[in-house]
CSV table of C-alpha atoms in Angstrom, one decimal:
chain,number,residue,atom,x,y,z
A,1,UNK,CA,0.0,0.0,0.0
A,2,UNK,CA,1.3,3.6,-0.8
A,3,UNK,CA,0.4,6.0,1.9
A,4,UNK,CA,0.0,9.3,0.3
A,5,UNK,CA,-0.3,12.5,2.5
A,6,UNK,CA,-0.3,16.1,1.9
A,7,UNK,CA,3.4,16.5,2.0
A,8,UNK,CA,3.8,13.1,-0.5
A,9,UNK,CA,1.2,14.2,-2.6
A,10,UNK,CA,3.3,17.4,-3.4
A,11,UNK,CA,6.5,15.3,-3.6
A,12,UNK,CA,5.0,12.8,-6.4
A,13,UNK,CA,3.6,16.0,-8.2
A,14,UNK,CA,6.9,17.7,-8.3
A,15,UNK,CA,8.3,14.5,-8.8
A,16,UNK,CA,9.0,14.6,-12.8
A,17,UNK,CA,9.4,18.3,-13.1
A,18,UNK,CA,11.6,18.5,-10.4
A,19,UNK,CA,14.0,15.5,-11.8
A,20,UNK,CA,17.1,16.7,-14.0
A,21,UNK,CA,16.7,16.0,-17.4
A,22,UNK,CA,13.0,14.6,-17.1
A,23,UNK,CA,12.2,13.7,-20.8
A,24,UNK,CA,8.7,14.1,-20.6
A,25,UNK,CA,5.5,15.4,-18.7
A,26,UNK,CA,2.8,13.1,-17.0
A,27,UNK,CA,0.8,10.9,-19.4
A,28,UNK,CA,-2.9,10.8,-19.0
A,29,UNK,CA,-6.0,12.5,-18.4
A,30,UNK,CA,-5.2,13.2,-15.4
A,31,UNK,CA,-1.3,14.9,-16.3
A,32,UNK,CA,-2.4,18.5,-14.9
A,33,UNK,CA,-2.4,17.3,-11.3
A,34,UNK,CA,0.7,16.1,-11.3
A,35,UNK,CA,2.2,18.6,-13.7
A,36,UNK,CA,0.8,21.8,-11.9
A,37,UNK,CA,0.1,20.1,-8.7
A,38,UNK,CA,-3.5,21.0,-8.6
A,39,UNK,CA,-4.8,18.2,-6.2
A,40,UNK,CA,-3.3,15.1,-4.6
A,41,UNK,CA,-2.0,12.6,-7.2
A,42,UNK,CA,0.0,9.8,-7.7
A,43,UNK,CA,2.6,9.6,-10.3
A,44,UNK,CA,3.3,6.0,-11.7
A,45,UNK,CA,6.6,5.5,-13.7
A,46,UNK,CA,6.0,2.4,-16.1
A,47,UNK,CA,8.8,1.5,-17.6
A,48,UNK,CA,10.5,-2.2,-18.9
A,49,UNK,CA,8.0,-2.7,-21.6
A,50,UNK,CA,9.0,-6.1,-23.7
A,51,UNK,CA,6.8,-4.7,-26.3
A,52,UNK,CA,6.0,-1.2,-27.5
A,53,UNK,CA,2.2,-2.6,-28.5
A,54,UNK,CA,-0.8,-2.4,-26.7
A,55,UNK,CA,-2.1,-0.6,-24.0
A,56,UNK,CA,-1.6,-0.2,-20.1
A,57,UNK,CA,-4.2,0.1,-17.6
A,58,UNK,CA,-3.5,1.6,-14.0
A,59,UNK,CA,-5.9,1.1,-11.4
A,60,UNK,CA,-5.9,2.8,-8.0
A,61,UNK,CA,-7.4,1.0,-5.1
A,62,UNK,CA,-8.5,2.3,-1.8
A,63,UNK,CA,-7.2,1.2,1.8
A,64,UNK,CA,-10.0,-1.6,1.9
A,65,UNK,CA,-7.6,-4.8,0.9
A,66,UNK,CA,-10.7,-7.1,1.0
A,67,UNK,CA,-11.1,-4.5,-2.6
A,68,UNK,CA,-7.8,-4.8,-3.8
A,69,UNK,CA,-7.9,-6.2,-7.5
A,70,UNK,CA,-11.8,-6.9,-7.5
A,71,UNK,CA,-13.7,-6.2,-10.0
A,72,UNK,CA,-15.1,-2.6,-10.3
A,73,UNK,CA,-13.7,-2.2,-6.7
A,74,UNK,CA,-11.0,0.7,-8.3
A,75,UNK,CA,-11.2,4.8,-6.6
A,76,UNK,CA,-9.9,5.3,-10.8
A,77,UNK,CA,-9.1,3.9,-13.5
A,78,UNK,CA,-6.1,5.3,-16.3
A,79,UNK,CA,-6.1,3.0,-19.6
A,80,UNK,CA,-3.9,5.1,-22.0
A,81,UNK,CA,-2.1,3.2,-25.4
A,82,UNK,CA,2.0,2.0,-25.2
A,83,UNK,CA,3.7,4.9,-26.0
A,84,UNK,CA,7.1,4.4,-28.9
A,85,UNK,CA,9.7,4.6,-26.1
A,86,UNK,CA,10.6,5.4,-23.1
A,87,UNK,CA,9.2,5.3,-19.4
A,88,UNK,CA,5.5,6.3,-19.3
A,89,UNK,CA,4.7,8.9,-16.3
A,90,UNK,CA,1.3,8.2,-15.6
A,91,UNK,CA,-0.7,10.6,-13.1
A,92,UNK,CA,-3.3,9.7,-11.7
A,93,UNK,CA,-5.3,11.9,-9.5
A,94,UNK,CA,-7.1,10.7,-6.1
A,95,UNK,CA,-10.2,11.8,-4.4
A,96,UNK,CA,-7.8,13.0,-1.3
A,97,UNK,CA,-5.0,12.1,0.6
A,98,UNK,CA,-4.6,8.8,2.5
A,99,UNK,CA,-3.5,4.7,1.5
A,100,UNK,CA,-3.7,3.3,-2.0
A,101,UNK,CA,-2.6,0.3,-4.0
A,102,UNK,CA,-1.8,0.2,-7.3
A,103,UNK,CA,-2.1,-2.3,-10.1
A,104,UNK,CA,-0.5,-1.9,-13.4
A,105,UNK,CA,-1.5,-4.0,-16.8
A,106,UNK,CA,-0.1,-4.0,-20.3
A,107,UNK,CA,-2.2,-5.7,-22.6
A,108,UNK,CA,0.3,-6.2,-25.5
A,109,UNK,CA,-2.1,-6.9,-28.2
């Protein structure tokens, strides 16, 4: 489980500008929270891809583990296509600070 607070919430929103040399911004619909630092967020750095195909699916979960990878059970959902290269900086923003899990897919075809 990640425990965000306030004070982490900032850190993972400042997190890619803040990094020398960052090669990108946040990917997502939800990229202004963690590129402005609007709201709390949590910035996922996917990176290791066998295959540049496909898509990736990031799912944030709550602090109920009983919830944790059930069905439907997500606080949000990202699905965004396989970028050509690189790591992908996903943000994704939370309803407010406090515990979260999070599950990453990449459906290759």
């Amino acid at each position: 489980m990640l425990k965000l607070t306030a004070k982490t919430a900032a850190l993972f929103s400042l997190a890619l500008a803040a990094a020398p040399g960052a090669a990108q911004a946040a990917l997502g619909p939800d990229a202004a929270a963690c590129n402005s630092g609007t709201g709390p967020a949590i910035l996922v750095n996917v990176n290791g891809f066998k295959a540049r195909t496909g898509n990736i699916r990031v799912n944030v979960y709550g602090s109920d583990a009983s919830k944790f990878l059930e069905r439907g059970q997500y606080v949000r959902q990202i699905n965004l296509r396989v970028t050509r290269g690189g790591a992908m900086p996903i943000c994704v923003a939370v309803p407010r600070t406090g515990r979260y899990a999070v599950a990453v897919r990449h459906d290759v075809d």
